[in-house]
Amino acid sequence: MGVFNLGPKVYMGPGTLGAVLNGLKRFFIVTDEFMRASKKVRYVTEAVDEVGGDSLIFSGVKPDPDTHIIAAGVKEAASFRPDCIVAFGGGSVIDVAKAIRFFGKERIGDCFLAIIPTTSGTGSEVSNYSVITDAEKMVKYPLTSDLLLPDAAILDASLVMSVPPSVTADTGIDVLTHAVEAFVSKGHTDFSDAMAEKAIKLVCGNLHTVYLKPDDYDARQAMHNASCMAGVAFSNAGLGLNHAMAHALGAVFHIPHGRANGILLPYVMMFNAGCTTKLTPAAERYAQIASFLDLDTSALRPAALSVIRSIRSLIGKINIPTSIGAAGIGRDEFEAKLGRLADAAMEDACRASNPTDSKREDILHIYRGAFCGRYLV
């Protein structure tokens, strides 16, 4: 039996927040200290005032949020007793808001969850994922449950116009990784394919533009929409080995999640397609991507390779490192922690939907290739 979850209601463009909040009264706003101190959170608080509501701001979110942050958020939310949790920020903020409602359900009660992403990357505003870090073990755990699905998502490109180029690059390549992994995932369907295909086209057509021209509103909105579509795709189809390995790489070496995905993407695609050994069924899926991107489709291997080359070219244009070593990780430190990376990737839930089966030695091989830049074509 196949299932496709359409998820939360999506509101696009400016001026929509009031309509989402109308009828609700107590708002627990989850954000980070920058959003609070810079007063950008007024985007939410002013809308709350307009509907006559009361609000409490929880700004304790930090990158790679851990269980301690979730516990603190649940405690504050339980005291406030909101009827709505609003996430205002990037992927870490959204993950925390979803986890607060999920783990605090018994103490907080039922409440509406509205997500306002301020980066175009995670797709978490429509996904059933939340990634939480165990600070002691230095491991990221991707939680998956339909109970993590938000109720509403607000996609307003005006919120991402000031995002710096490096963040635009990291989050944008995260979108592409979501869409590519969803398209080739074991769990893909015609419905998830449609969302993933459109997201891939939008990213390939707009990411370099917004990197060079941050004030291009139409390109920003296209990337914002692509992020959401990719989120719908992977929430239904699953992700894959790339995310499993990126979660480990980010947790151990504190590389931003999107950048970790971008560094690894060409290498994982080479493995999945079997381009250096024997072609796999995943190569046919990559060939389909080559077709709708109007790349070389003269034969299966050239088609798969053309997609990998195209993505590698895009990664270079937006100045994401093309190897782990180029990201500033020393060889001795990398080798010392390589076993931990492989173990964490093996245990990551995202690996289950990868199209090509992987063993620990395969993961070690990919990490080593990605460290020094081998296997790029």
PDB file of C-alpha atoms in Angstrom, residues 144-332:
ATOM      1  CA  THR A 144      10.572  10.605  12.221  1.00  0.00           C
ATOM      2  CA  SER A 145       6.870  10.615  13.019  1.00  0.00           C
ATOM      3  CA  ASP A 146       3.724  12.028  11.455  1.00  0.00           C
ATOM      4  CA  LEU A 147       3.102  13.600  14.876  1.00  0.00           C
ATOM      5  CA  LEU A 148       5.985  15.973  14.017  1.00  0.00           C
ATOM      6  CA  LEU A 149       4.099  17.407  11.025  1.00  0.00           C
ATOM      7  CA  PRO A 150       3.244  21.108  11.491  1.00  0.00           C
ATOM      8  CA  ASP A 151      -0.250  22.471  10.906  1.00  0.00           C
ATOM      9  CA  ALA A 152       0.723  25.509   8.830  1.00  0.00           C
ATOM     10  CA  ALA A 153       3.753  26.793   6.932  1.00  0.00           C
ATOM     11  CA  ILE A 154       4.285  30.410   5.873  1.00  0.00           C
ATOM     12  CA  LEU A 155       6.602  30.930   2.885  1.00  0.00           C
ATOM     13  CA  ASP A 156       7.477  34.621   2.696  1.00  0.00           C
ATOM     14  CA  ALA A 157      10.564  35.356   0.598  1.00  0.00           C
ATOM     15  CA  SER A 158      10.905  38.799   2.191  1.00  0.00           C
ATOM     16  CA  LEU A 159      12.297  36.994   5.254  1.00  0.00           C
ATOM     17  CA  VAL A 160      15.248  35.537   3.336  1.00  0.00           C
ATOM     18  CA  MET A 161      16.304  38.574   1.294  1.00  0.00           C
ATOM     19  CA  SER A 162      19.082  39.473   3.752  1.00  0.00           C
ATOM     20  CA  VAL A 163      20.484  35.952   4.147  1.00  0.00           C
ATOM     21  CA  PRO A 164      24.264  36.092   3.455  1.00  0.00           C
ATOM     22  CA  PRO A 165      25.670  34.255   0.406  1.00  0.00           C
ATOM     23  CA  SER A 166      27.372  31.511   2.446  1.00  0.00           C
ATOM     24  CA  VAL A 167      24.097  30.610   4.176  1.00  0.00           C
ATOM     25  CA  THR A 168      22.244  30.857   0.864  1.00  0.00           C
ATOM     26  CA  ALA A 169      24.724  28.342  -0.561  1.00  0.00           C
ATOM     27  CA  ASP A 170      24.600  25.925   2.381  1.00  0.00           C
ATOM     28  CA  THR A 171      20.823  25.905   2.672  1.00  0.00           C
ATOM     29  CA  GLY A 172      20.291  25.841  -1.081  1.00  0.00           C
ATOM     30  CA  ILE A 173      22.444  22.780  -1.598  1.00  0.00           C
ATOM     31  CA  ASP A 174      20.562  21.167   1.292  1.00  0.00           C
ATOM     32  CA  VAL A 175      17.373  21.617  -0.740  1.00  0.00           C
ATOM     33  CA  LEU A 176      18.987  19.968  -3.748  1.00  0.00           C
ATOM     34  CA  THR A 177      20.186  17.046  -1.630  1.00  0.00           C
ATOM     35  CA  HIS A 178      16.703  16.558  -0.194  1.00  0.00           C
ATOM     36  CA  ALA A 179      15.173  16.493  -3.655  1.00  0.00           C
ATOM     37  CA  VAL A 180      17.792  14.246  -5.266  1.00  0.00           C
ATOM     38  CA  GLU A 181      17.706  11.740  -2.402  1.00  0.00           C
ATOM     39  CA  ALA A 182      13.904  11.685  -2.416  1.00  0.00           C
ATOM     40  CA  PHE A 183      13.855  11.134  -6.197  1.00  0.00           C
ATOM     41  CA  VAL A 184      16.120   8.062  -6.030  1.00  0.00           C
ATOM     42  CA  SER A 185      14.891   6.783  -2.654  1.00  0.00           C
ATOM     43  CA  LYS A 186      13.522   3.273  -2.256  1.00  0.00           C
ATOM     44  CA  GLY A 187      10.290   4.877  -1.048  1.00  0.00           C
ATOM     45  CA  HIS A 188       9.689   7.214  -3.991  1.00  0.00           C
ATOM     46  CA  THR A 189       6.281   7.358  -5.688  1.00  0.00           C
ATOM     47  CA  ASP A 190       4.836   9.255  -8.634  1.00  0.00           C
ATOM     48  CA  PHE A 191       3.605  11.863  -6.166  1.00  0.00           C
ATOM     49  CA  SER A 192       6.939  12.389  -4.392  1.00  0.00           C
ATOM     50  CA  ASP A 193       8.697  12.322  -7.774  1.00  0.00           C
ATOM     51  CA  ALA A 194       6.598  15.276  -8.939  1.00  0.00           C
ATOM     52  CA  MET A 195       7.611  17.379  -5.938  1.00  0.00           C
ATOM     53  CA  ALA A 196      11.258  16.313  -6.109  1.00  0.00           C
ATOM     54  CA  GLU A 197      11.541  16.942  -9.854  1.00  0.00           C
ATOM     55  CA  LYS A 198      10.131  20.463  -9.589  1.00  0.00           C
ATOM     56  CA  ALA A 199      12.379  21.231  -6.621  1.00  0.00           C
ATOM     57  CA  ILE A 200      15.468  20.063  -8.534  1.00  0.00           C
ATOM     58  CA  LYS A 201      14.544  22.236 -11.510  1.00  0.00           C
ATOM     59  CA  LEU A 202      13.935  25.291  -9.312  1.00  0.00           C
ATOM     60  CA  VAL A 203      17.233  24.882  -7.447  1.00  0.00           C
ATOM     61  CA  CYS A 204      19.280  24.336 -10.596  1.00  0.00           C
ATOM     62  CA  GLY A 205      17.625  27.368 -12.176  1.00  0.00           C
ATOM     63  CA  ASN A 206      17.787  29.772  -9.221  1.00  0.00           C
ATOM     64  CA  LEU A 207      20.413  28.899  -6.587  1.00  0.00           C
ATOM     65  CA  HIS A 208      23.364  30.432  -8.434  1.00  0.00           C
ATOM     66  CA  THR A 209      21.247  33.496  -9.171  1.00  0.00           C
ATOM     67  CA  VAL A 210      20.344  34.178  -5.539  1.00  0.00           C
ATOM     68  CA  TYR A 211      23.959  33.520  -4.531  1.00  0.00           C
ATOM     69  CA  LEU A 212      25.140  36.267  -6.893  1.00  0.00           C
ATOM     70  CA  LYS A 213      22.070  38.529  -6.567  1.00  0.00           C
ATOM     71  CA  PRO A 214      20.688  38.231  -3.023  1.00  0.00           C
ATOM     72  CA  ASP A 215      17.997  40.865  -3.670  1.00  0.00           C
ATOM     73  CA  ASP A 216      16.375  38.979  -6.561  1.00  0.00           C
ATOM     74  CA  TYR A 217      12.930  38.483  -5.008  1.00  0.00           C
ATOM     75  CA  ASP A 218      11.569  36.111  -7.649  1.00  0.00           C
ATOM     76  CA  ALA A 219      14.601  33.810  -7.381  1.00  0.00           C
ATOM     77  CA  ARG A 220      14.365  33.923  -3.583  1.00  0.00           C
ATOM     78  CA  GLN A 221      10.696  32.926  -3.666  1.00  0.00           C
ATOM     79  CA  ALA A 222      11.532  30.142  -6.131  1.00  0.00           C
ATOM     80  CA  MET A 223      14.147  28.765  -3.716  1.00  0.00           C
ATOM     81  CA  HIS A 224      11.736  29.116  -0.798  1.00  0.00           C
ATOM     82  CA  ASN A 225       9.124  27.151  -2.741  1.00  0.00           C
ATOM     83  CA  ALA A 226      11.716  24.568  -3.810  1.00  0.00           C
ATOM     84  CA  SER A 227      12.719  24.015  -0.196  1.00  0.00           C
ATOM     85  CA  CYS A 228       9.111  23.341   0.742  1.00  0.00           C
ATOM     86  CA  MET A 229       8.513  20.995  -2.218  1.00  0.00           C
ATOM     87  CA  ALA A 230      11.661  19.033  -1.422  1.00  0.00           C
ATOM     88  CA  GLY A 231      10.463  18.779   2.175  1.00  0.00           C
ATOM     89  CA  VAL A 232       7.172  17.260   1.018  1.00  0.00           C
ATOM     90  CA  ALA A 233       9.091  14.870  -1.239  1.00  0.00           C
ATOM     91  CA  PHE A 234      11.523  13.519   1.350  1.00  0.00           C
ATOM     92  CA  SER A 235       8.938  13.471   4.119  1.00  0.00           C
ATOM     93  CA  ASN A 236       7.015  10.961   2.012  1.00  0.00           C
ATOM     94  CA  ALA A 237       9.806   9.142   0.149  1.00  0.00           C
ATOM     95  CA  GLY A 238      12.606   9.213   2.693  1.00  0.00           C
ATOM     96  CA  LEU A 239      16.187  10.381   2.329  1.00  0.00           C
ATOM     97  CA  GLY A 240      19.328   8.271   2.037  1.00  0.00           C
ATOM     98  CA  LEU A 241      22.980   7.653   2.728  1.00  0.00           C
ATOM     99  CA  ASN A 242      23.999  11.238   1.974  1.00  0.00           C
ATOM    100  CA  HIS A 243      22.012  12.548   4.925  1.00  0.00           C
ATOM    101  CA  ALA A 244      23.126   9.689   7.164  1.00  0.00           C
ATOM    102  CA  MET A 245      26.766  10.544   6.476  1.00  0.00           C
ATOM    103  CA  ALA A 246      26.174  14.311   6.662  1.00  0.00           C
ATOM    104  CA  HIS A 247      24.501  14.011  10.065  1.00  0.00           C
ATOM    105  CA  ALA A 248      27.600  12.234  11.356  1.00  0.00           C
ATOM    106  CA  LEU A 249      30.020  14.645   9.663  1.00  0.00           C
ATOM    107  CA  GLY A 250      28.193  17.668  11.054  1.00  0.00           C
ATOM    108  CA  ALA A 251      27.934  16.287  14.576  1.00  0.00           C
ATOM    109  CA  VAL A 252      31.612  15.302  14.834  1.00  0.00           C
ATOM    110  CA  PHE A 253      33.239  18.234  12.997  1.00  0.00           C
ATOM    111  CA  HIS A 254      30.553  20.917  13.443  1.00  0.00           C
ATOM    112  CA  ILE A 255      30.178  21.546   9.728  1.00  0.00           C
ATOM    113  CA  PRO A 256      26.854  23.235   8.881  1.00  0.00           C
ATOM    114  CA  HIS A 257      24.338  20.615   7.809  1.00  0.00           C
ATOM    115  CA  GLY A 258      23.733  21.892   4.286  1.00  0.00           C
ATOM    116  CA  ARG A 259      27.458  22.270   3.616  1.00  0.00           C
ATOM    117  CA  ALA A 260      28.106  18.731   4.858  1.00  0.00           C
ATOM    118  CA  ASN A 261      25.433  17.487   2.464  1.00  0.00           C
ATOM    119  CA  GLY A 262      26.938  19.445  -0.423  1.00  0.00           C
ATOM    120  CA  ILE A 263      30.451  18.181   0.221  1.00  0.00           C
ATOM    121  CA  LEU A 264      29.312  14.571   0.203  1.00  0.00           C
ATOM    122  CA  LEU A 265      26.673  14.664  -2.534  1.00  0.00           C
ATOM    123  CA  PRO A 266      28.800  13.920  -5.652  1.00  0.00           C
ATOM    124  CA  TYR A 267      30.640  11.092  -3.879  1.00  0.00           C
ATOM    125  CA  VAL A 268      27.479   9.427  -2.584  1.00  0.00           C
ATOM    126  CA  MET A 269      25.866   9.745  -6.007  1.00  0.00           C
ATOM    127  CA  MET A 270      28.897   8.043  -7.584  1.00  0.00           C
ATOM    128  CA  PHE A 271      28.540   5.180  -5.102  1.00  0.00           C
ATOM    129  CA  ASN A 272      24.780   4.896  -5.513  1.00  0.00           C
ATOM    130  CA  ALA A 273      24.983   4.823  -9.307  1.00  0.00           C
ATOM    131  CA  GLY A 274      27.924   2.407  -9.377  1.00  0.00           C
ATOM    132  CA  CYS A 275      29.707   4.648 -11.863  1.00  0.00           C
ATOM    133  CA  THR A 276      33.162   3.435 -10.819  1.00  0.00           C
ATOM    134  CA  THR A 277      32.164  -0.239 -10.613  1.00  0.00           C
ATOM    135  CA  LYS A 278      28.940  -1.754 -11.967  1.00  0.00           C
ATOM    136  CA  LEU A 279      25.913   0.389 -12.732  1.00  0.00           C
ATOM    137  CA  THR A 280      23.020   0.025 -10.291  1.00  0.00           C
ATOM    138  CA  PRO A 281      19.276   0.654 -10.685  1.00  0.00           C
ATOM    139  CA  ALA A 282      19.868   4.057  -9.081  1.00  0.00           C
ATOM    140  CA  ALA A 283      21.826   5.069 -12.184  1.00  0.00           C
ATOM    141  CA  GLU A 284      18.570   4.899 -14.127  1.00  0.00           C
ATOM    142  CA  ARG A 285      16.968   7.345 -11.706  1.00  0.00           C
ATOM    143  CA  TYR A 286      19.904   9.745 -12.074  1.00  0.00           C
ATOM    144  CA  ALA A 287      19.540   9.394 -15.840  1.00  0.00           C
ATOM    145  CA  GLN A 288      15.943  10.572 -15.496  1.00  0.00           C
ATOM    146  CA  ILE A 289      17.215  13.666 -13.680  1.00  0.00           C
ATOM    147  CA  ALA A 290      19.642  14.233 -16.558  1.00  0.00           C
ATOM    148  CA  SER A 291      16.731  14.054 -18.965  1.00  0.00           C
ATOM    149  CA  PHE A 292      14.557  16.689 -17.312  1.00  0.00           C
ATOM    150  CA  LEU A 293      17.593  18.949 -16.792  1.00  0.00           C
ATOM    151  CA  ASP A 294      18.439  18.629 -20.513  1.00  0.00           C
ATOM    152  CA  LEU A 295      21.848  17.077 -19.819  1.00  0.00           C
ATOM    153  CA  ASP A 296      23.672  14.305 -21.702  1.00  0.00           C
ATOM    154  CA  THR A 297      21.421  11.248 -22.005  1.00  0.00           C
ATOM    155  CA  SER A 298      23.257   9.423 -24.816  1.00  0.00           C
ATOM    156  CA  ALA A 299      23.634   6.321 -22.623  1.00  0.00           C
ATOM    157  CA  LEU A 300      23.045   5.327 -19.007  1.00  0.00           C
ATOM    158  CA  ARG A 301      26.555   5.873 -17.628  1.00  0.00           C
ATOM    159  CA  PRO A 302      27.109   9.243 -19.391  1.00  0.00           C
ATOM    160  CA  ALA A 303      23.674  10.375 -18.222  1.00  0.00           C
ATOM    161  CA  ALA A 304      24.366   9.556 -14.572  1.00  0.00           C
ATOM    162  CA  LEU A 305      27.809  11.122 -14.786  1.00  0.00           C
ATOM    163  CA  SER A 306      26.394  14.262 -16.396  1.00  0.00           C
ATOM    164  CA  VAL A 307      24.146  14.860 -13.379  1.00  0.00           C
ATOM    165  CA  ILE A 308      27.059  14.394 -10.978  1.00  0.00           C
ATOM    166  CA  ARG A 309      29.231  16.769 -13.033  1.00  0.00           C
ATOM    167  CA  SER A 310      26.450  19.336 -13.176  1.00  0.00           C
ATOM    168  CA  ILE A 311      25.936  19.248  -9.408  1.00  0.00           C
ATOM    169  CA  ARG A 312      29.670  19.407  -8.787  1.00  0.00           C
ATOM    170  CA  SER A 313      29.835  22.474 -11.048  1.00  0.00           C
ATOM    171  CA  LEU A 314      27.021  24.174  -9.126  1.00  0.00           C
ATOM    172  CA  ILE A 315      28.713  23.403  -5.812  1.00  0.00           C
ATOM    173  CA  GLY A 316      31.898  25.035  -7.083  1.00  0.00           C
ATOM    174  CA  LYS A 317      30.043  28.125  -8.338  1.00  0.00           C
ATOM    175  CA  ILE A 318      28.577  28.796  -4.901  1.00  0.00           C
ATOM    176  CA  ASN A 319      31.914  28.193  -3.130  1.00  0.00           C
ATOM    177  CA  ILE A 320      31.033  25.113  -1.131  1.00  0.00           C
ATOM    178  CA  PRO A 321      34.169  23.001  -0.469  1.00  0.00           C
ATOM    179  CA  THR A 322      34.479  20.059  -2.823  1.00  0.00           C
ATOM    180  CA  SER A 323      36.115  17.812  -0.227  1.00  0.00           C
ATOM    181  CA  ILE A 324      36.173  17.308   3.532  1.00  0.00           C
ATOM    182  CA  GLY A 325      39.827  18.294   3.607  1.00  0.00           C
ATOM    183  CA  ALA A 326      39.028  21.544   1.794  1.00  0.00           C
ATOM    184  CA  ALA A 327      36.499  22.300   4.546  1.00  0.00           C
ATOM    185  CA  GLY A 328      39.421  22.690   6.966  1.00  0.00           C
ATOM    186  CA  ILE A 329      39.531  19.237   8.535  1.00  0.00           C
ATOM    187  CA  GLY A 330      43.069  17.896   9.043  1.00  0.00           C
ATOM    188  CA  ARG A 331      43.970  14.389   7.905  1.00  0.00           C
ATOM    189  CA  ASP A 332      45.096  13.168  11.338  1.00  0.00           C
TER     190      ASP A 332
END
